[in-house]
Amino acid sequence: MEDHEMDRFATCEMLCMHCLTPQLASQKCGACEVLLGSYYCSICKFWSNGAKPTYHCEKCGICRVGKGLGIDFFHCDNCRACISLPNRSHKCIEGLLEGRCPICWEPMSHSTSLIDILPRCGHAIHKDCLQAYTRSGNSTCPTCFVEIHPSMSEIRRNENRMALTQTQALIAIVILVVLLQYLLTL
């Protein structure tokens, strides 16, 4: 029902929708033994059908979308948030997810949507919101207006560094080949 709120953490009992037996909240019905969700959290009283992998973070105090801590997420104590492993070297912002998504304005702390951490400024935004935002031609963080992605000059500089490194590697190989040929003639 959408006309009232319920504290799911305080939920103690449930009604099996298969056999209509009232019982203590659990993953499986005690009467008809039907599995009520592929994932169940007894702390959050949260059931999931498995469409998205879900795990419970003790430090956040809620269930989050993902495979789990140490698998695809880690908990940053300073940000007070679970952050995807590719962002392990993120820019810490205390209480990072305690605000709202700057695009849709949904609270970030209990969001089931995937969240991106912008690499240059460290601000958080829903992944889907960021994709829509950048598709519409925006290239700066909607919170602080720092460029989201490296500028073209930075990209070219990195490409030039990589080309130089590759050239240095080729020169080293040629020198080794010449040196080996010389040693074989002795």
PDB file of N, CA, C and O in Angstrom, residues 15-86:
ATOM      1  N   LEU A  15       2.659 -12.873   6.660  1.00  0.00           N
ATOM      2  CA  LEU A  15       1.577 -13.726   6.191  1.00  0.00           C
ATOM      3  C   LEU A  15       2.040 -14.356   4.893  1.00  0.00           C
ATOM      4  O   LEU A  15       2.369 -13.643   3.945  1.00  0.00           O
ATOM      5  N   CYS A  16       2.110 -15.674   4.852  1.00  0.00           N
ATOM      6  CA  CYS A  16       2.509 -16.359   3.626  1.00  0.00           C
ATOM      7  C   CYS A  16       1.426 -16.116   2.577  1.00  0.00           C
ATOM      8  O   CYS A  16       0.246 -16.392   2.812  1.00  0.00           O
ATOM      9  N   MET A  17       1.809 -15.591   1.446  1.00  0.00           N
ATOM     10  CA  MET A  17       0.842 -15.289   0.396  1.00  0.00           C
ATOM     11  C   MET A  17       0.444 -16.542  -0.392  1.00  0.00           C
ATOM     12  O   MET A  17      -0.442 -16.486  -1.229  1.00  0.00           O
ATOM     13  N   HIS A  18       1.061 -17.688  -0.112  1.00  0.00           N
ATOM     14  CA  HIS A  18       0.717 -18.948  -0.783  1.00  0.00           C
ATOM     15  C   HIS A  18      -0.354 -19.715  -0.002  1.00  0.00           C
ATOM     16  O   HIS A  18      -1.327 -20.182  -0.578  1.00  0.00           O
ATOM     17  N   CYS A  19      -0.143 -19.826   1.319  1.00  0.00           N
ATOM     18  CA  CYS A  19      -1.096 -20.605   2.128  1.00  0.00           C
ATOM     19  C   CYS A  19      -1.848 -19.758   3.157  1.00  0.00           C
ATOM     20  O   CYS A  19      -2.667 -20.267   3.909  1.00  0.00           O
ATOM     21  N   LEU A  20      -1.530 -18.447   3.188  1.00  0.00           N
ATOM     22  CA  LEU A  20      -2.182 -17.480   4.077  1.00  0.00           C
ATOM     23  C   LEU A  20      -2.006 -17.787   5.559  1.00  0.00           C
ATOM     24  O   LEU A  20      -2.843 -17.429   6.388  1.00  0.00           O
ATOM     25  N   THR A  21      -0.869 -18.421   5.909  1.00  0.00           N
ATOM     26  CA  THR A  21      -0.578 -18.730   7.311  1.00  0.00           C
ATOM     27  C   THR A  21       0.227 -17.599   7.943  1.00  0.00           C
ATOM     28  O   THR A  21       1.318 -17.276   7.465  1.00  0.00           O
ATOM     29  N   PRO A  22      -0.274 -16.979   9.028  1.00  0.00           N
ATOM     30  CA  PRO A  22       0.522 -15.994   9.756  1.00  0.00           C
ATOM     31  C   PRO A  22       1.638 -16.716  10.515  1.00  0.00           C
ATOM     32  O   PRO A  22       1.418 -17.818  11.044  1.00  0.00           O
ATOM     33  N   GLN A  23       2.835 -16.110  10.555  1.00  0.00           N
ATOM     34  CA  GLN A  23       3.990 -16.753  11.192  1.00  0.00           C
ATOM     35  C   GLN A  23       5.094 -15.730  11.403  1.00  0.00           C
ATOM     36  O   GLN A  23       4.991 -14.602  10.943  1.00  0.00           O
ATOM     37  N   LEU A  24       6.175 -16.153  12.069  1.00  0.00           N
ATOM     38  CA  LEU A  24       7.329 -15.289  12.251  1.00  0.00           C
ATOM     39  C   LEU A  24       7.979 -15.047  10.889  1.00  0.00           C
ATOM     40  O   LEU A  24       7.991 -15.933  10.022  1.00  0.00           O
ATOM     41  N   ALA A  25       8.523 -13.851  10.691  1.00  0.00           N
ATOM     42  CA  ALA A  25       9.180 -13.497   9.433  1.00  0.00           C
ATOM     43  C   ALA A  25      10.360 -14.433   9.189  1.00  0.00           C
ATOM     44  O   ALA A  25      11.168 -14.675  10.085  1.00  0.00           O
ATOM     45  N   SER A  26      10.441 -14.986   7.979  1.00  0.00           N
ATOM     46  CA  SER A  26      11.554 -15.863   7.599  1.00  0.00           C
ATOM     47  C   SER A  26      11.609 -15.977   6.083  1.00  0.00           C
ATOM     48  O   SER A  26      10.749 -15.472   5.368  1.00  0.00           O
ATOM     49  N   GLN A  27      12.629 -16.670   5.608  1.00  0.00           N
ATOM     50  CA  GLN A  27      12.816 -16.842   4.167  1.00  0.00           C
ATOM     51  C   GLN A  27      11.876 -17.898   3.592  1.00  0.00           C
ATOM     52  O   GLN A  27      11.512 -17.847   2.430  1.00  0.00           O
ATOM     53  N   LYS A  28      11.462 -18.833   4.440  1.00  0.00           N
ATOM     54  CA  LYS A  28      10.651 -19.964   3.987  1.00  0.00           C
ATOM     55  C   LYS A  28       9.406 -20.060   4.858  1.00  0.00           C
ATOM     56  O   LYS A  28       9.463 -19.855   6.071  1.00  0.00           O
ATOM     57  N   CYS A  29       8.281 -20.377   4.242  1.00  0.00           N
ATOM     58  CA  CYS A  29       7.039 -20.547   5.000  1.00  0.00           C
ATOM     59  C   CYS A  29       7.140 -21.798   5.864  1.00  0.00           C
ATOM     60  O   CYS A  29       7.503 -22.871   5.376  1.00  0.00           O
ATOM     61  N   GLY A  30       6.810 -21.658   7.144  1.00  0.00           N
ATOM     62  CA  GLY A  30       6.860 -22.787   8.066  1.00  0.00           C
ATOM     63  C   GLY A  30       5.746 -23.792   7.824  1.00  0.00           C
ATOM     64  O   GLY A  30       5.868 -24.962   8.193  1.00  0.00           O
ATOM     65  N   ALA A  31       4.673 -23.367   7.178  1.00  0.00           N
ATOM     66  CA  ALA A  31       3.529 -24.266   6.954  1.00  0.00           C
ATOM     67  C   ALA A  31       3.639 -24.992   5.607  1.00  0.00           C
ATOM     68  O   ALA A  31       3.660 -26.221   5.563  1.00  0.00           O
ATOM     69  N   CYS A  32       3.715 -24.243   4.516  1.00  0.00           N
ATOM     70  CA  CYS A  32       3.733 -24.881   3.188  1.00  0.00           C
ATOM     71  C   CYS A  32       5.150 -25.067   2.639  1.00  0.00           C
ATOM     72  O   CYS A  32       5.333 -25.642   1.577  1.00  0.00           O
ATOM     73  N   GLU A  33       6.166 -24.547   3.353  1.00  0.00           N
ATOM     74  CA  GLU A  33       7.586 -24.678   3.016  1.00  0.00           C
ATOM     75  C   GLU A  33       7.988 -24.052   1.688  1.00  0.00           C
ATOM     76  O   GLU A  33       9.003 -24.401   1.104  1.00  0.00           O
ATOM     77  N   VAL A  34       7.193 -23.101   1.202  1.00  0.00           N
ATOM     78  CA  VAL A  34       7.540 -22.374  -0.025  1.00  0.00           C
ATOM     79  C   VAL A  34       8.646 -21.370   0.290  1.00  0.00           C
ATOM     80  O   VAL A  34       8.578 -20.666   1.311  1.00  0.00           O
ATOM     81  N   LEU A  35       9.649 -21.309  -0.569  1.00  0.00           N
ATOM     82  CA  LEU A  35      10.718 -20.327  -0.443  1.00  0.00           C
ATOM     83  C   LEU A  35      10.145 -18.972  -0.857  1.00  0.00           C
ATOM     84  O   LEU A  35       9.655 -18.818  -1.975  1.00  0.00           O
ATOM     85  N   LEU A  36      10.181 -17.995   0.025  1.00  0.00           N
ATOM     86  CA  LEU A  36       9.529 -16.714  -0.221  1.00  0.00           C
ATOM     87  C   LEU A  36      10.436 -15.690  -0.891  1.00  0.00           C
ATOM     88  O   LEU A  36       9.980 -14.625  -1.287  1.00  0.00           O
ATOM     89  N   GLY A  37      11.683 -16.003  -1.017  1.00  0.00           N
ATOM     90  CA  GLY A  37      12.626 -15.135  -1.707  1.00  0.00           C
ATOM     91  C   GLY A  37      13.974 -15.819  -1.766  1.00  0.00           C
ATOM     92  O   GLY A  37      14.354 -16.543  -0.849  1.00  0.00           O
ATOM     93  N   SER A  38      14.713 -15.587  -2.845  1.00  0.00           N
ATOM     94  CA  SER A  38      16.035 -16.212  -2.938  1.00  0.00           C
ATOM     95  C   SER A  38      17.019 -15.553  -1.972  1.00  0.00           C
ATOM     96  O   SER A  38      18.037 -16.122  -1.619  1.00  0.00           O
ATOM     97  N   TYR A  39      16.699 -14.330  -1.528  1.00  0.00           N
ATOM     98  CA  TYR A  39      17.505 -13.637  -0.524  1.00  0.00           C
ATOM     99  C   TYR A  39      16.559 -13.140   0.563  1.00  0.00           C
ATOM    100  O   TYR A  39      15.491 -12.595   0.280  1.00  0.00           O
ATOM    101  N   TYR A  40      16.957 -13.323   1.812  1.00  0.00           N
ATOM    102  CA  TYR A  40      16.189 -12.804   2.935  1.00  0.00           C
ATOM    103  C   TYR A  40      17.172 -12.298   3.990  1.00  0.00           C
ATOM    104  O   TYR A  40      18.146 -12.975   4.321  1.00  0.00           O
ATOM    105  N   CYS A  41      16.927 -11.099   4.486  1.00  0.00           N
ATOM    106  CA  CYS A  41      17.744 -10.539   5.558  1.00  0.00           C
ATOM    107  C   CYS A  41      16.883 -10.442   6.811  1.00  0.00           C
ATOM    108  O   CYS A  41      15.882  -9.715   6.825  1.00  0.00           O
ATOM    109  N   SER A  42      17.278 -11.162   7.838  1.00  0.00           N
ATOM    110  CA  SER A  42      16.505 -11.168   9.086  1.00  0.00           C
ATOM    111  C   SER A  42      16.665  -9.864   9.869  1.00  0.00           C
ATOM    112  O   SER A  42      15.843  -9.553  10.719  1.00  0.00           O
ATOM    113  N   ILE A  43      17.705  -9.077   9.565  1.00  0.00           N
ATOM    114  CA  ILE A  43      17.900  -7.791  10.241  1.00  0.00           C
ATOM    115  C   ILE A  43      16.986  -6.732   9.619  1.00  0.00           C
ATOM    116  O   ILE A  43      16.254  -6.042  10.312  1.00  0.00           O
ATOM    117  N   CYS A  44      17.028  -6.643   8.294  1.00  0.00           N
ATOM    118  CA  CYS A  44      16.241  -5.631   7.580  1.00  0.00           C
ATOM    119  C   CYS A  44      14.814  -6.082   7.282  1.00  0.00           C
ATOM    120  O   CYS A  44      14.004  -5.266   6.850  1.00  0.00           O
ATOM    121  N   LYS A  45      14.552  -7.378   7.469  1.00  0.00           N
ATOM    122  CA  LYS A  45      13.259  -7.958   7.069  1.00  0.00           C
ATOM    123  C   LYS A  45      13.024  -7.634   5.600  1.00  0.00           C
ATOM    124  O   LYS A  45      12.034  -7.035   5.196  1.00  0.00           O
ATOM    125  N   PHE A  46      14.000  -8.034   4.797  1.00  0.00           N
ATOM    126  CA  PHE A  46      13.991  -7.729   3.367  1.00  0.00           C
ATOM    127  C   PHE A  46      14.051  -9.026   2.576  1.00  0.00           C
ATOM    128  O   PHE A  46      14.930  -9.853   2.793  1.00  0.00           O
ATOM    129  N   TRP A  47      13.100  -9.188   1.674  1.00  0.00           N
ATOM    130  CA  TRP A  47      13.058 -10.351   0.789  1.00  0.00           C
ATOM    131  C   TRP A  47      13.368  -9.876  -0.617  1.00  0.00           C
ATOM    132  O   TRP A  47      12.949  -8.799  -1.036  1.00  0.00           O
ATOM    133  N   SER A  48      14.094 -10.693  -1.374  1.00  0.00           N
ATOM    134  CA  SER A  48      14.404 -10.361  -2.767  1.00  0.00           C
ATOM    135  C   SER A  48      14.205 -11.602  -3.623  1.00  0.00           C
ATOM    136  O   SER A  48      14.498 -12.718  -3.191  1.00  0.00           O
ATOM    137  N   ASN A  49      13.749 -11.383  -4.837  1.00  0.00           N
ATOM    138  CA  ASN A  49      13.526 -12.506  -5.751  1.00  0.00           C
ATOM    139  C   ASN A  49      14.783 -12.903  -6.514  1.00  0.00           C
ATOM    140  O   ASN A  49      14.738 -13.777  -7.364  1.00  0.00           O
ATOM    141  N   GLY A  50      15.885 -12.241  -6.258  1.00  0.00           N
ATOM    142  CA  GLY A  50      17.144 -12.597  -6.893  1.00  0.00           C
ATOM    143  C   GLY A  50      17.394 -11.907  -8.212  1.00  0.00           C
ATOM    144  O   GLY A  50      18.376 -12.197  -8.890  1.00  0.00           O
ATOM    145  N   ALA A  51      16.526 -10.982  -8.611  1.00  0.00           N
ATOM    146  CA  ALA A  51      16.734 -10.252  -9.862  1.00  0.00           C
ATOM    147  C   ALA A  51      18.053  -9.475  -9.808  1.00  0.00           C
ATOM    148  O   ALA A  51      18.758  -9.359 -10.800  1.00  0.00           O
ATOM    149  N   LYS A  52      18.385  -8.966  -8.624  1.00  0.00           N
ATOM    150  CA  LYS A  52      19.654  -8.268  -8.409  1.00  0.00           C
ATOM    151  C   LYS A  52      20.322  -8.901  -7.201  1.00  0.00           C
ATOM    152  O   LYS A  52      19.669  -9.152  -6.193  1.00  0.00           O
ATOM    153  N   PRO A  53      21.627  -9.173  -7.281  1.00  0.00           N
ATOM    154  CA  PRO A  53      22.306  -9.719  -6.101  1.00  0.00           C
ATOM    155  C   PRO A  53      22.240  -8.703  -4.955  1.00  0.00           C
ATOM    156  O   PRO A  53      22.295  -7.500  -5.183  1.00  0.00           O
ATOM    157  N   THR A  54      22.091  -9.208  -3.734  1.00  0.00           N
ATOM    158  CA  THR A  54      21.902  -8.345  -2.572  1.00  0.00           C
ATOM    159  C   THR A  54      22.758  -8.833  -1.414  1.00  0.00           C
ATOM    160  O   THR A  54      22.959 -10.030  -1.256  1.00  0.00           O
ATOM    161  N   TYR A  55      23.273  -7.902  -0.610  1.00  0.00           N
ATOM    162  CA  TYR A  55      24.023  -8.255   0.590  1.00  0.00           C
ATOM    163  C   TYR A  55      23.680  -7.268   1.700  1.00  0.00           C
ATOM    164  O   TYR A  55      23.180  -6.177   1.439  1.00  0.00           O
ATOM    165  N   HIS A  56      23.941  -7.656   2.930  1.00  0.00           N
ATOM    166  CA  HIS A  56      23.708  -6.778   4.068  1.00  0.00           C
ATOM    167  C   HIS A  56      25.046  -6.220   4.539  1.00  0.00           C
ATOM    168  O   HIS A  56      26.006  -6.959   4.720  1.00  0.00           O
ATOM    169  N   CYS A  57      25.127  -4.919   4.724  1.00  0.00           N
ATOM    170  CA  CYS A  57      26.329  -4.283   5.275  1.00  0.00           C
ATOM    171  C   CYS A  57      26.038  -3.905   6.725  1.00  0.00           C
ATOM    172  O   CYS A  57      25.141  -3.104   6.993  1.00  0.00           O
ATOM    173  N   GLU A  58      26.776  -4.507   7.639  1.00  0.00           N
ATOM    174  CA  GLU A  58      26.596  -4.234   9.067  1.00  0.00           C
ATOM    175  C   GLU A  58      26.837  -2.756   9.385  1.00  0.00           C
ATOM    176  O   GLU A  58      26.115  -2.167  10.172  1.00  0.00           O
ATOM    177  N   LYS A  59      27.864  -2.159   8.753  1.00  0.00           N
ATOM    178  CA  LYS A  59      28.213  -0.770   9.076  1.00  0.00           C
ATOM    179  C   LYS A  59      27.185   0.220   8.531  1.00  0.00           C
ATOM    180  O   LYS A  59      26.923   1.238   9.155  1.00  0.00           O
ATOM    181  N   CYS A  60      26.608  -0.072   7.355  1.00  0.00           N
ATOM    182  CA  CYS A  60      25.558   0.796   6.809  1.00  0.00           C
ATOM    183  C   CYS A  60      24.238   0.526   7.526  1.00  0.00           C
ATOM    184  O   CYS A  60      23.378   1.399   7.611  1.00  0.00           O
ATOM    185  N   GLY A  61      24.084  -0.712   7.989  1.00  0.00           N
ATOM    186  CA  GLY A  61      22.864  -1.099   8.679  1.00  0.00           C
ATOM    187  C   GLY A  61      21.706  -1.419   7.755  1.00  0.00           C
ATOM    188  O   GLY A  61      20.562  -1.459   8.190  1.00  0.00           O
ATOM    189  N   ILE A  62      22.004  -1.639   6.471  1.00  0.00           N
ATOM    190  CA  ILE A  62      20.959  -1.952   5.500  1.00  0.00           C
ATOM    191  C   ILE A  62      21.465  -2.956   4.469  1.00  0.00           C
ATOM    192  O   ILE A  62      22.660  -3.227   4.379  1.00  0.00           O
ATOM    193  N   CYS A  63      20.531  -3.468   3.675  1.00  0.00           N
ATOM    194  CA  CYS A  63      20.875  -4.330   2.546  1.00  0.00           C
ATOM    195  C   CYS A  63      21.140  -3.451   1.338  1.00  0.00           C
ATOM    196  O   CYS A  63      20.485  -2.427   1.138  1.00  0.00           O
ATOM    197  N   ARG A  64      22.119  -3.858   0.542  1.00  0.00           N
ATOM    198  CA  ARG A  64      22.505  -3.105  -0.650  1.00  0.00           C
ATOM    199  C   ARG A  64      22.512  -4.026  -1.856  1.00  0.00           C
ATOM    200  O   ARG A  64      22.676  -5.236  -1.724  1.00  0.00           O
ATOM    201  N   VAL A  65      22.388  -3.447  -3.034  1.00  0.00           N
ATOM    202  CA  VAL A  65      22.479  -4.201  -4.279  1.00  0.00           C
ATOM    203  C   VAL A  65      23.956  -4.445  -4.568  1.00  0.00           C
ATOM    204  O   VAL A  65      24.762  -3.516  -4.572  1.00  0.00           O
ATOM    205  N   GLY A  66      24.324  -5.699  -4.791  1.00  0.00           N
ATOM    206  CA  GLY A  66      25.696  -6.079  -5.092  1.00  0.00           C
ATOM    207  C   GLY A  66      25.959  -7.486  -4.596  1.00  0.00           C
ATOM    208  O   GLY A  66      25.132  -8.072  -3.890  1.00  0.00           O
ATOM    209  N   LYS A  67      27.126  -8.024  -4.960  1.00  0.00           N
ATOM    210  CA  LYS A  67      27.467  -9.397  -4.560  1.00  0.00           C
ATOM    211  C   LYS A  67      27.965  -9.453  -3.125  1.00  0.00           C
ATOM    212  O   LYS A  67      27.835 -10.470  -2.473  1.00  0.00           O
ATOM    213  N   GLY A  68      28.556  -8.360  -2.644  1.00  0.00           N
ATOM    214  CA  GLY A  68      28.964  -8.340  -1.247  1.00  0.00           C
ATOM    215  C   GLY A  68      30.274  -7.639  -0.987  1.00  0.00           C
ATOM    216  O   GLY A  68      31.035  -7.324  -1.901  1.00  0.00           O
ATOM    217  N   LEU A  69      30.533  -7.405   0.293  1.00  0.00           N
ATOM    218  CA  LEU A  69      31.776  -6.764   0.720  1.00  0.00           C
ATOM    219  C   LEU A  69      32.952  -7.676   0.404  1.00  0.00           C
ATOM    220  O   LEU A  69      32.897  -8.873   0.654  1.00  0.00           O
ATOM    221  N   GLY A  70      33.977  -7.095  -0.174  1.00  0.00           N
ATOM    222  CA  GLY A  70      35.160  -7.863  -0.547  1.00  0.00           C
ATOM    223  C   GLY A  70      35.008  -8.570  -1.885  1.00  0.00           C
ATOM    224  O   GLY A  70      35.971  -9.106  -2.412  1.00  0.00           O
ATOM    225  N   ILE A  71      33.805  -8.587  -2.443  1.00  0.00           N
ATOM    226  CA  ILE A  71      33.581  -9.219  -3.747  1.00  0.00           C
ATOM    227  C   ILE A  71      33.481  -8.133  -4.820  1.00  0.00           C
ATOM    228  O   ILE A  71      34.284  -8.093  -5.738  1.00  0.00           O
ATOM    229  N   ASP A  72      32.505  -7.253  -4.682  1.00  0.00           N
ATOM    230  CA  ASP A  72      32.395  -6.134  -5.620  1.00  0.00           C
ATOM    231  C   ASP A  72      32.233  -4.784  -4.913  1.00  0.00           C
ATOM    232  O   ASP A  72      32.160  -3.753  -5.551  1.00  0.00           O
ATOM    233  N   PHE A  73      32.207  -4.805  -3.568  1.00  0.00           N
ATOM    234  CA  PHE A  73      32.095  -3.581  -2.789  1.00  0.00           C
ATOM    235  C   PHE A  73      33.013  -3.626  -1.575  1.00  0.00           C
ATOM    236  O   PHE A  73      33.427  -4.702  -1.143  1.00  0.00           O
ATOM    237  N   PHE A  74      33.337  -2.461  -1.026  1.00  0.00           N
ATOM    238  CA  PHE A  74      34.013  -2.346   0.258  1.00  0.00           C
ATOM    239  C   PHE A  74      33.328  -1.214   1.018  1.00  0.00           C
ATOM    240  O   PHE A  74      32.665  -0.368   0.413  1.00  0.00           O
ATOM    241  N   HIS A  75      33.434  -1.225   2.334  1.00  0.00           N
ATOM    242  CA  HIS A  75      32.820  -0.172   3.135  1.00  0.00           C
ATOM    243  C   HIS A  75      33.892   0.844   3.505  1.00  0.00           C
ATOM    244  O   HIS A  75      34.910   0.496   4.099  1.00  0.00           O
ATOM    245  N   CYS A  76      33.678   2.102   3.135  1.00  0.00           N
ATOM    246  CA  CYS A  76      34.592   3.188   3.505  1.00  0.00           C
ATOM    247  C   CYS A  76      34.049   3.822   4.784  1.00  0.00           C
ATOM    248  O   CYS A  76      32.940   4.364   4.791  1.00  0.00           O
ATOM    249  N   ASP A  77      34.821   3.724   5.863  1.00  0.00           N
ATOM    250  CA  ASP A  77      34.368   4.251   7.150  1.00  0.00           C
ATOM    251  C   ASP A  77      34.250   5.772   7.148  1.00  0.00           C
ATOM    252  O   ASP A  77      33.378   6.322   7.806  1.00  0.00           O
ATOM    253  N   ASN A  78      35.123   6.458   6.396  1.00  0.00           N
ATOM    254  CA  ASN A  78      35.061   7.913   6.355  1.00  0.00           C
ATOM    255  C   ASN A  78      33.829   8.396   5.580  1.00  0.00           C
ATOM    256  O   ASN A  78      33.113   9.282   6.023  1.00  0.00           O
ATOM    257  N   CYS A  79      33.582   7.774   4.426  1.00  0.00           N
ATOM    258  CA  CYS A  79      32.407   8.148   3.626  1.00  0.00           C
ATOM    259  C   CYS A  79      31.122   7.611   4.259  1.00  0.00           C
ATOM    260  O   CYS A  79      30.034   8.074   3.942  1.00  0.00           O
ATOM    261  N   ARG A  80      31.279   6.612   5.141  1.00  0.00           N
ATOM    262  CA  ARG A  80      30.148   5.917   5.748  1.00  0.00           C
ATOM    263  C   ARG A  80      29.238   5.339   4.666  1.00  0.00           C
ATOM    264  O   ARG A  80      28.022   5.526   4.679  1.00  0.00           O
ATOM    265  N   ALA A  81      29.890   4.625   3.712  1.00  0.00           N
ATOM    266  CA  ALA A  81      29.137   4.083   2.580  1.00  0.00           C
ATOM    267  C   ALA A  81      29.852   2.882   1.986  1.00  0.00           C
ATOM    268  O   ALA A  81      31.068   2.732   2.124  1.00  0.00           O
ATOM    269  N   CYS A  82      29.072   2.029   1.322  1.00  0.00           N
ATOM    270  CA  CYS A  82      29.639   0.939   0.538  1.00  0.00           C
ATOM    271  C   CYS A  82      29.969   1.489  -0.843  1.00  0.00           C
ATOM    272  O   CYS A  82      29.131   2.152  -1.463  1.00  0.00           O
ATOM    273  N   ILE A  83      31.175   1.210  -1.303  1.00  0.00           N
ATOM    274  CA  ILE A  83      31.658   1.758  -2.570  1.00  0.00           C
ATOM    275  C   ILE A  83      32.178   0.602  -3.408  1.00  0.00           C
ATOM    276  O   ILE A  83      32.808  -0.323  -2.882  1.00  0.00           O
ATOM    277  N   SER A  84      31.928   0.664  -4.713  1.00  0.00           N
ATOM    278  CA  SER A  84      32.359  -0.427  -5.593  1.00  0.00           C
ATOM    279  C   SER A  84      33.882  -0.516  -5.616  1.00  0.00           C
ATOM    280  O   SER A  84      34.585   0.494  -5.551  1.00  0.00           O
ATOM    281  N   LEU A  85      34.392  -1.745  -5.684  1.00  0.00           N
ATOM    282  CA  LEU A  85      35.841  -1.984  -5.626  1.00  0.00           C
ATOM    283  C   LEU A  85      36.643  -1.195  -6.660  1.00  0.00           C
ATOM    284  O   LEU A  85      37.732  -0.740  -6.342  1.00  0.00           O
ATOM    285  N   PRO A  86      36.137  -1.014  -7.905  1.00  0.00           N
ATOM    286  CA  PRO A  86      36.934  -0.215  -8.841  1.00  0.00           C
ATOM    287  C   PRO A  86      37.186   1.208  -8.343  1.00  0.00           C
ATOM    288  O   PRO A  86      38.109   1.866  -8.793  1.00  0.00           O
TER     289      PRO A  86
END
